[in-house]
mmCIF file with all atom_site columns, C-alpha atoms in Angstrom:
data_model
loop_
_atom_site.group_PDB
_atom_site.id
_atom_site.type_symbol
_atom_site.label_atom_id
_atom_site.label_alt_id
_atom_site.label_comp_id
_atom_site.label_asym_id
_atom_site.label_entity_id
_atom_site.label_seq_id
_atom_site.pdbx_PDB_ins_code
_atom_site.Cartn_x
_atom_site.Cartn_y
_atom_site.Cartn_z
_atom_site.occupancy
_atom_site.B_iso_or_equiv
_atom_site.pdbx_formal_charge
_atom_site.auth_seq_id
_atom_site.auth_comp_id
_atom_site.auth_asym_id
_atom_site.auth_atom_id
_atom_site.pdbx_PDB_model_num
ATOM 1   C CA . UNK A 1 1   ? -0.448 -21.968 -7.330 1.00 57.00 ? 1   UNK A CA 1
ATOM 2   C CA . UNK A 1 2   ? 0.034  -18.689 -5.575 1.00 54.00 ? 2   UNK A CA 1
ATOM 3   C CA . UNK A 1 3   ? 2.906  -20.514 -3.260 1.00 57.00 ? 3   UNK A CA 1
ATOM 4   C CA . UNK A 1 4   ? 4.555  -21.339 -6.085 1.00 63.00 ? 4   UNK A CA 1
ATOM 5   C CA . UNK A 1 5   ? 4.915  -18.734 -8.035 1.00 59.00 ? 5   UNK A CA 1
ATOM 6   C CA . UNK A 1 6   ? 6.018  -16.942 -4.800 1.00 52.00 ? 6   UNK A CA 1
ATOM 7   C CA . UNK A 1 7   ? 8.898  -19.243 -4.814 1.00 55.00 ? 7   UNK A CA 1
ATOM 8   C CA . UNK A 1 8   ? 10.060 -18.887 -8.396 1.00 58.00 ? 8   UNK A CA 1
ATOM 9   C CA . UNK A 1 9   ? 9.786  -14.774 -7.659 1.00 54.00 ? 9   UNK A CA 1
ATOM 10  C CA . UNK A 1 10  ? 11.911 -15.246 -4.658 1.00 55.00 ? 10  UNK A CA 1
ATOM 11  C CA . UNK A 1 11  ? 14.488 -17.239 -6.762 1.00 61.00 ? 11  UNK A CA 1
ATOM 12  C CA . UNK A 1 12  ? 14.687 -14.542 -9.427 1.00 58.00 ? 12  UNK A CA 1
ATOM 13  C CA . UNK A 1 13  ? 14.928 -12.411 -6.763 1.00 54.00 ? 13  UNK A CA 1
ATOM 14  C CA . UNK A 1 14  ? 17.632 -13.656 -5.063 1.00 57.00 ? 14  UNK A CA 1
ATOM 15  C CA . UNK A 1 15  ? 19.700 -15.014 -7.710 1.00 63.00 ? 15  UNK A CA 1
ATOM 16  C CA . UNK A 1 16  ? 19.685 -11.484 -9.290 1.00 60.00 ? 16  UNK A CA 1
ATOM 17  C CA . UNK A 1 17  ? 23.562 -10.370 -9.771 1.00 59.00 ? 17  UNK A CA 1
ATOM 18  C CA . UNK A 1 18  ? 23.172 -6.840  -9.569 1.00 60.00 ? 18  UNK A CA 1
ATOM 19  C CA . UNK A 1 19  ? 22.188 -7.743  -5.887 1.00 58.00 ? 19  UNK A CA 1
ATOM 20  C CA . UNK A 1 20  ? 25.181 -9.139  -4.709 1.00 69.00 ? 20  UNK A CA 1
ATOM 21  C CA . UNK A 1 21  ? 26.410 -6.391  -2.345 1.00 81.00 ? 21  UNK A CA 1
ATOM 22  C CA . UNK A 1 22  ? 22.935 -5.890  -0.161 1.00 90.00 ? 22  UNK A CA 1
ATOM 23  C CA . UNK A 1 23  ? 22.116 -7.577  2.295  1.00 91.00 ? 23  UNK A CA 1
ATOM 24  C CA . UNK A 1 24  ? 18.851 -9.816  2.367  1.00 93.00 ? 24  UNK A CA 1
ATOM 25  C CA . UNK A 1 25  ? 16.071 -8.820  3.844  1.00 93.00 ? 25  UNK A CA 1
ATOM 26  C CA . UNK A 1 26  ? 15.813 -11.333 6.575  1.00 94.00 ? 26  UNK A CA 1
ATOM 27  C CA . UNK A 1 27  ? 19.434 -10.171 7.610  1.00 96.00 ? 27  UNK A CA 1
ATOM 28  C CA . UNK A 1 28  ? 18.205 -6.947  8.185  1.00 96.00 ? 28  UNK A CA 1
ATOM 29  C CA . UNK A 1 29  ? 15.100 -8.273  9.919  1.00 96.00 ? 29  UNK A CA 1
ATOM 30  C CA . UNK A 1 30  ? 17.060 -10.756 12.235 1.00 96.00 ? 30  UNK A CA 1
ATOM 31  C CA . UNK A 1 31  ? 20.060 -7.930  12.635 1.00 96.00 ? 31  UNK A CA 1
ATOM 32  C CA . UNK A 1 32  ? 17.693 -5.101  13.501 1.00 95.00 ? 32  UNK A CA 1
ATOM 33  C CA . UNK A 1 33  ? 16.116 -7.694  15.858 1.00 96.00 ? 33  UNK A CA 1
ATOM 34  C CA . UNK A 1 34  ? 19.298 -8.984  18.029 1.00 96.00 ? 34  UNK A CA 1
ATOM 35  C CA . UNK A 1 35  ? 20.777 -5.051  17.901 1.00 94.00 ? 35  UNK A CA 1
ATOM 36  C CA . UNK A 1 36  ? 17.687 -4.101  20.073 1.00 93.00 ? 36  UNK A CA 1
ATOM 37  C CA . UNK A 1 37  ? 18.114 -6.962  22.041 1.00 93.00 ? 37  UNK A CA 1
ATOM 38  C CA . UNK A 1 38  ? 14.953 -9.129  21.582 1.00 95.00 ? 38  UNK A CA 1
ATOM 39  C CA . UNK A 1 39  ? 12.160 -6.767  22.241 1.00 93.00 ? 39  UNK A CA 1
ATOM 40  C CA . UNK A 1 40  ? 9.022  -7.535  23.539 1.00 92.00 ? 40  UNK A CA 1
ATOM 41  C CA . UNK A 1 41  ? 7.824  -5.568  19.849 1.00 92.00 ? 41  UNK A CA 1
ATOM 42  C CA . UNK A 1 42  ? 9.004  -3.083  17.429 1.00 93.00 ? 42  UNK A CA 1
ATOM 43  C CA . UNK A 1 43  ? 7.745  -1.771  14.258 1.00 92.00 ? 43  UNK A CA 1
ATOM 44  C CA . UNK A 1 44  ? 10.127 0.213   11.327 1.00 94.00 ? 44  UNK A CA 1
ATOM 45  C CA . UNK A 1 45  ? 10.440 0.563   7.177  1.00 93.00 ? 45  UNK A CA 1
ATOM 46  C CA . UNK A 1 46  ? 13.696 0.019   5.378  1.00 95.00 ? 46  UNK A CA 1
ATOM 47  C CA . UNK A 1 47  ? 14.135 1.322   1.746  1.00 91.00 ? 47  UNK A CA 1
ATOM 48  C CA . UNK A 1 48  ? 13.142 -0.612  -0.959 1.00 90.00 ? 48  UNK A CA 1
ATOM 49  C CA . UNK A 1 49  ? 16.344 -0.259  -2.672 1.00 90.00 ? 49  UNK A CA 1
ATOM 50  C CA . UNK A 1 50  ? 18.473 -0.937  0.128  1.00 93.00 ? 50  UNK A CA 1
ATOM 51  C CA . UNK A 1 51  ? 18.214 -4.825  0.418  1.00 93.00 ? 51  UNK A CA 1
ATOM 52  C CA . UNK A 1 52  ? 17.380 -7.927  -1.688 1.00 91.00 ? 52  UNK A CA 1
ATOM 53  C CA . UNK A 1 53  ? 13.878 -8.780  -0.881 1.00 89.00 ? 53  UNK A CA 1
ATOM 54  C CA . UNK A 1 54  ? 14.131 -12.622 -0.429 1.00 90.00 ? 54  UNK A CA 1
ATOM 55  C CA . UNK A 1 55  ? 10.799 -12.153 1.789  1.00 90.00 ? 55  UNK A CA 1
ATOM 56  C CA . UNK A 1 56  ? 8.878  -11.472 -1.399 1.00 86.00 ? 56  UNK A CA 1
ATOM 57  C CA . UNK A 1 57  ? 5.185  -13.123 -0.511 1.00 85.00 ? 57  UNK A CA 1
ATOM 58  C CA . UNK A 1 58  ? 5.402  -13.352 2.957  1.00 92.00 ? 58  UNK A CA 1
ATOM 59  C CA . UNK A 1 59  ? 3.115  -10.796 4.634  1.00 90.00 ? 59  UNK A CA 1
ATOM 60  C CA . UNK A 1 60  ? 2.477  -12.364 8.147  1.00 94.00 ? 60  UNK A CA 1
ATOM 61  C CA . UNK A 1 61  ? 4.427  -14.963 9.305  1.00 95.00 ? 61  UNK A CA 1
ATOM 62  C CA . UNK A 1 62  ? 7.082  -16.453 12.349 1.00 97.00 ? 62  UNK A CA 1
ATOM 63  C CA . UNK A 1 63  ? 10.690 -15.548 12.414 1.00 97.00 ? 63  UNK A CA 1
ATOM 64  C CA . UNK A 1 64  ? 12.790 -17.357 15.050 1.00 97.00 ? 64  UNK A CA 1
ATOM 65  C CA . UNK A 1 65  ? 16.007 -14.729 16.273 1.00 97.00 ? 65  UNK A CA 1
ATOM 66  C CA . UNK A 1 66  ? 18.267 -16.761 18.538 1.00 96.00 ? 66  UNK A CA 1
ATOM 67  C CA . UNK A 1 67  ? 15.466 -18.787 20.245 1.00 95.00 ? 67  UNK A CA 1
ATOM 68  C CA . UNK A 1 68  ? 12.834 -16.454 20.302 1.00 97.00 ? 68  UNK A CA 1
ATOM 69  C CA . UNK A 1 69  ? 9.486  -16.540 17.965 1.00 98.00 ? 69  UNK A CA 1
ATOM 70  C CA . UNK A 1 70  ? 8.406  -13.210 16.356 1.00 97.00 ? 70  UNK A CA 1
ATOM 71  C CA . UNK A 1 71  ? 4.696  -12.622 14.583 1.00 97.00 ? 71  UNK A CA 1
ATOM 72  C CA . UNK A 1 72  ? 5.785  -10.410 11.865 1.00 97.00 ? 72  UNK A CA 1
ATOM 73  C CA . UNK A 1 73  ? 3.657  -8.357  9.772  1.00 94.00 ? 73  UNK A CA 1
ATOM 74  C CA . UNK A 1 74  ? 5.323  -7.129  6.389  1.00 92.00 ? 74  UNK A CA 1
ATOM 75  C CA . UNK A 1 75  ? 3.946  -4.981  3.398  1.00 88.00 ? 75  UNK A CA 1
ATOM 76  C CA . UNK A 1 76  ? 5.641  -2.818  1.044  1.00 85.00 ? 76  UNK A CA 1
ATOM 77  C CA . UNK A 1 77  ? 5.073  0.807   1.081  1.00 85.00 ? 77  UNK A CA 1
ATOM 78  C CA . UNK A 1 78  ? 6.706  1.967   -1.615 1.00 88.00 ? 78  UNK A CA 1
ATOM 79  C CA . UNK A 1 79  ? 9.397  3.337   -1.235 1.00 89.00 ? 79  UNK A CA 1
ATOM 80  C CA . UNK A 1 80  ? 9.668  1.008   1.640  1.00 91.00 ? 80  UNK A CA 1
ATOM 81  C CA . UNK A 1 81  ? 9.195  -2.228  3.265  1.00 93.00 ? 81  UNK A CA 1
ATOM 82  C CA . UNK A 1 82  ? 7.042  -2.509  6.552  1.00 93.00 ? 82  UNK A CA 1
ATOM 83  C CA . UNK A 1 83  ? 7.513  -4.568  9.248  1.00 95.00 ? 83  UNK A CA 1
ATOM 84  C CA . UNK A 1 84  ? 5.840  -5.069  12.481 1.00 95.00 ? 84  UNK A CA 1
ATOM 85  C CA . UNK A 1 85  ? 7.388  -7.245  14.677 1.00 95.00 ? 85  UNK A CA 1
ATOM 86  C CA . UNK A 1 86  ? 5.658  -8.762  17.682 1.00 94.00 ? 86  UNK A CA 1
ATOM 87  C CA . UNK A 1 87  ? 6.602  -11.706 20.541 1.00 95.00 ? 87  UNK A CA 1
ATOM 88  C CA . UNK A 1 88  ? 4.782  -14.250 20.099 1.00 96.00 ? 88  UNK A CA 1
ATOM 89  C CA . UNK A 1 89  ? 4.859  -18.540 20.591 1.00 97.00 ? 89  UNK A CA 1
ATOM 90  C CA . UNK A 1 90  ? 5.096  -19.610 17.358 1.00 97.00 ? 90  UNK A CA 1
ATOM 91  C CA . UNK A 1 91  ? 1.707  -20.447 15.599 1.00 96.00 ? 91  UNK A CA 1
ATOM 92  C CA . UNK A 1 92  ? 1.366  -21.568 12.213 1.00 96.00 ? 92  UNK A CA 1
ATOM 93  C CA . UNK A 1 93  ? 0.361  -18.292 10.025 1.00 95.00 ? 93  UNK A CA 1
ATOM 94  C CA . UNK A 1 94  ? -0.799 -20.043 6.498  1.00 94.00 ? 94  UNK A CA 1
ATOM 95  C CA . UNK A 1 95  ? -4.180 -18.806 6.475  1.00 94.00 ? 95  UNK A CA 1
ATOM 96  C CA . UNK A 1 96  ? -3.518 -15.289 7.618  1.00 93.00 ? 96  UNK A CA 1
ATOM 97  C CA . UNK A 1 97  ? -0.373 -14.966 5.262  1.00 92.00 ? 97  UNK A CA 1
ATOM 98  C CA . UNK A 1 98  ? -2.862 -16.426 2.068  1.00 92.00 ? 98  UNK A CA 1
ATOM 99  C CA . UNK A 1 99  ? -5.445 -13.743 3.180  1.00 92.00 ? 99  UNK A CA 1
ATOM 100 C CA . UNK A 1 100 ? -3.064 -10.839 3.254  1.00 88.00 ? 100 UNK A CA 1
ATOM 101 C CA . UNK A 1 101 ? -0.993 -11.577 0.235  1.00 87.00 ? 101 UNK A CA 1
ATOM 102 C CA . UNK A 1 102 ? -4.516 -12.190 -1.448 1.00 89.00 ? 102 UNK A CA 1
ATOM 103 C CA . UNK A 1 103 ? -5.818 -9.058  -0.115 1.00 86.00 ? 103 UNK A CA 1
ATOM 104 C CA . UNK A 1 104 ? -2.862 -7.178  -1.743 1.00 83.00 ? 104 UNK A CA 1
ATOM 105 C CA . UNK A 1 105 ? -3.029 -8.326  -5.343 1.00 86.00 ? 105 UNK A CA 1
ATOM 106 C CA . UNK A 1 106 ? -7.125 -7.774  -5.169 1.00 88.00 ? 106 UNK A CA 1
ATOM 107 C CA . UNK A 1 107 ? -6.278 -4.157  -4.031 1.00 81.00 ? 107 UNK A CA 1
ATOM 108 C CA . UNK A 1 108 ? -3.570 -3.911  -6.592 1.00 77.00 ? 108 UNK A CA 1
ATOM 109 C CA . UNK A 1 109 ? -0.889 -2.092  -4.331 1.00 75.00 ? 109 UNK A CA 1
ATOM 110 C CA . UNK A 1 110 ? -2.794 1.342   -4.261 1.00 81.00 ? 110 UNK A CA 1
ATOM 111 C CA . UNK A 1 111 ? -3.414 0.483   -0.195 1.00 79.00 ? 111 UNK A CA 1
ATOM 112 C CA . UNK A 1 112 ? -0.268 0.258   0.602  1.00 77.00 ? 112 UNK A CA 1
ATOM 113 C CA . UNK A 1 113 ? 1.346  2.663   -1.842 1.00 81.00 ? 113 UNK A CA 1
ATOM 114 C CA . UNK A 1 114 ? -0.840 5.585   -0.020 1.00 82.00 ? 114 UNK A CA 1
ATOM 115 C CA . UNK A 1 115 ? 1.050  3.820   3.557  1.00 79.00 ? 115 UNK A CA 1
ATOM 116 C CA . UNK A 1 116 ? 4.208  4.417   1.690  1.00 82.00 ? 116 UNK A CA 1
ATOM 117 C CA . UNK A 1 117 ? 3.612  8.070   1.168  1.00 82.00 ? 117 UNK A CA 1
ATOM 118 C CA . UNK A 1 118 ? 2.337  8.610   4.353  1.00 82.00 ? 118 UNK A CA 1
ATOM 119 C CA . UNK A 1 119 ? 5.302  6.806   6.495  1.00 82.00 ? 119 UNK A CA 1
ATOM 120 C CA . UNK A 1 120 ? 7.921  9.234   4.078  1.00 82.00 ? 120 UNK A CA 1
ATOM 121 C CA . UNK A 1 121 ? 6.426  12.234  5.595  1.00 82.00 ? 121 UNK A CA 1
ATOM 122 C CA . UNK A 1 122 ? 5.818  10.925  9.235  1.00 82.00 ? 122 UNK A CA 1
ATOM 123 C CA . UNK A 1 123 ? 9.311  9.587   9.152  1.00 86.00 ? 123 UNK A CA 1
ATOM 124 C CA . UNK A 1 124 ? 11.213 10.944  12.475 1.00 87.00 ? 124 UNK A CA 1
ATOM 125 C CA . UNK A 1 125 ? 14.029 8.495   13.542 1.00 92.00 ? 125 UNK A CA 1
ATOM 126 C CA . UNK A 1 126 ? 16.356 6.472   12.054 1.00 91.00 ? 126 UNK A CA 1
ATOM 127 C CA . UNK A 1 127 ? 19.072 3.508   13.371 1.00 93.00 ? 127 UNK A CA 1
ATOM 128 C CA . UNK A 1 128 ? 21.622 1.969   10.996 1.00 94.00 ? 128 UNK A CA 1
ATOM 129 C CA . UNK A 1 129 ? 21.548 -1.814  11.457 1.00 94.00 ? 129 UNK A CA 1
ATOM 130 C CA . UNK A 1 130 ? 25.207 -3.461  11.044 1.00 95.00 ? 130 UNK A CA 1
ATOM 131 C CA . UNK A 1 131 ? 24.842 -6.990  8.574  1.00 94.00 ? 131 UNK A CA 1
ATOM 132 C CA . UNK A 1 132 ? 27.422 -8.643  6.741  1.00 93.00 ? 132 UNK A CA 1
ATOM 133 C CA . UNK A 1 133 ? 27.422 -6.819  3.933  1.00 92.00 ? 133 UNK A CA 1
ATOM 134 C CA . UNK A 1 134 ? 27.597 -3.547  5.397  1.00 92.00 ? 134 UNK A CA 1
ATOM 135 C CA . UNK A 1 135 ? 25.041 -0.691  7.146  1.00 94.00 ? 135 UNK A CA 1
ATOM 136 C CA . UNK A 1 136 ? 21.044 -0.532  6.395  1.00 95.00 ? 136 UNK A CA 1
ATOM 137 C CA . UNK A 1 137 ? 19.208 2.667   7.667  1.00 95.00 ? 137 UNK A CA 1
ATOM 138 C CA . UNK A 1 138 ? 15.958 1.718   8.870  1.00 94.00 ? 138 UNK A CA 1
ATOM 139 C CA . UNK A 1 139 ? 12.830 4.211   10.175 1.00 92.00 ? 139 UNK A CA 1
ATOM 140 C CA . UNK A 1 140 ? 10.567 4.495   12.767 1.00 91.00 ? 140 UNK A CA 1
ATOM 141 C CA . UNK A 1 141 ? 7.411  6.706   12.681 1.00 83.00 ? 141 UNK A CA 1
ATOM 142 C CA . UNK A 1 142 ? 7.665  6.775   16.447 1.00 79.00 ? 142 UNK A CA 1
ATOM 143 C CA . UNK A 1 143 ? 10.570 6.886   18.617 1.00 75.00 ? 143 UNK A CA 1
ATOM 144 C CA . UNK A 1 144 ? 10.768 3.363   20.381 1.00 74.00 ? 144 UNK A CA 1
ATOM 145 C CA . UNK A 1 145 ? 11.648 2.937   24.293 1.00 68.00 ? 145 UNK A CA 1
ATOM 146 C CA . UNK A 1 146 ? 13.999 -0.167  23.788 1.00 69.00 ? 146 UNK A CA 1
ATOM 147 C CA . UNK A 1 147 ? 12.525 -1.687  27.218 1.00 65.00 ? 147 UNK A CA 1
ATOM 148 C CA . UNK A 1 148 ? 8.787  -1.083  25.985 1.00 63.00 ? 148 UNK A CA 1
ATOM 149 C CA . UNK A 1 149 ? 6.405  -4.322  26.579 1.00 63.00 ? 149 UNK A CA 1
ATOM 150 C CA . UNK A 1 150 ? 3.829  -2.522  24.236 1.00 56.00 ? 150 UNK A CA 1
#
């Protein structure tokens, strides 16, 4: 039940027309990705408002960039979207993606709105990621060493 009415959210989503000139969120994700060339990990927020969220549900799960597996770990903060982004064999991520998308709706977003208002005022460093449909500005909390294993 909850799968599927994650799909039919992702479809509105999507499909929305005033969304036509943002990129999608996994463009960002796999852009910001290849741009740092593959690292070992990296973790940064992109605005809400800045790309079509056609990850909607998905809270821990594999992304594949050019051969490699990433863990990532995604949650809104309002005004932002979260991701944590790890290297890791791929490894199938159901169960932990049921528990945290589960674990959001029982704590009805309040969590993860007060990570939202903390990462706008720890904010320090931004990168603009090139996609096909133009720039996206996403944040770090931390300045990243590109060559970092950890």
């Amino acid at each position: 039940m909850l799968n599927r009415t994650i799909l039919i959210v992702q479809k509105l989503i999507t499909k929305n027309p005033l969304h036509h000139c943002r990129p999608l969120a996994s463009e960002v994700l796999t852009c910001q990705l290849r741009q740092r060339d593959l690292p070992c990990w990296t973790s940064f927020c992109v605005y809400k408002w800045s790309i079509v969220n056609d990850q909607f549900g998905l809270s821990h799960f594999n992304w594949e960039v050019d051969g490699v597996n990433y863990h990532i770990l995604r949650t809104g903060c309002f005004p932002y979207i979260k991701y944590h982004c790890s290297r890791r064999p791929y490894q199938d991520l159901t169960t932990e993606n049921t528990f945290f998308t589960v674990l959001k709706i029982i704590n009805v977003g309040i969590p993860t709105l007060a990570y939202g208002i903390g990462s706008w005022m720890l904010i320090k460093f931004e990168e603009e990621v090139k996609t096909s449909k133009g720039t996206v500005k996403v944040y770090f909390l931390n300045k990243e060493d590109r060559n970092a294993q950890y």
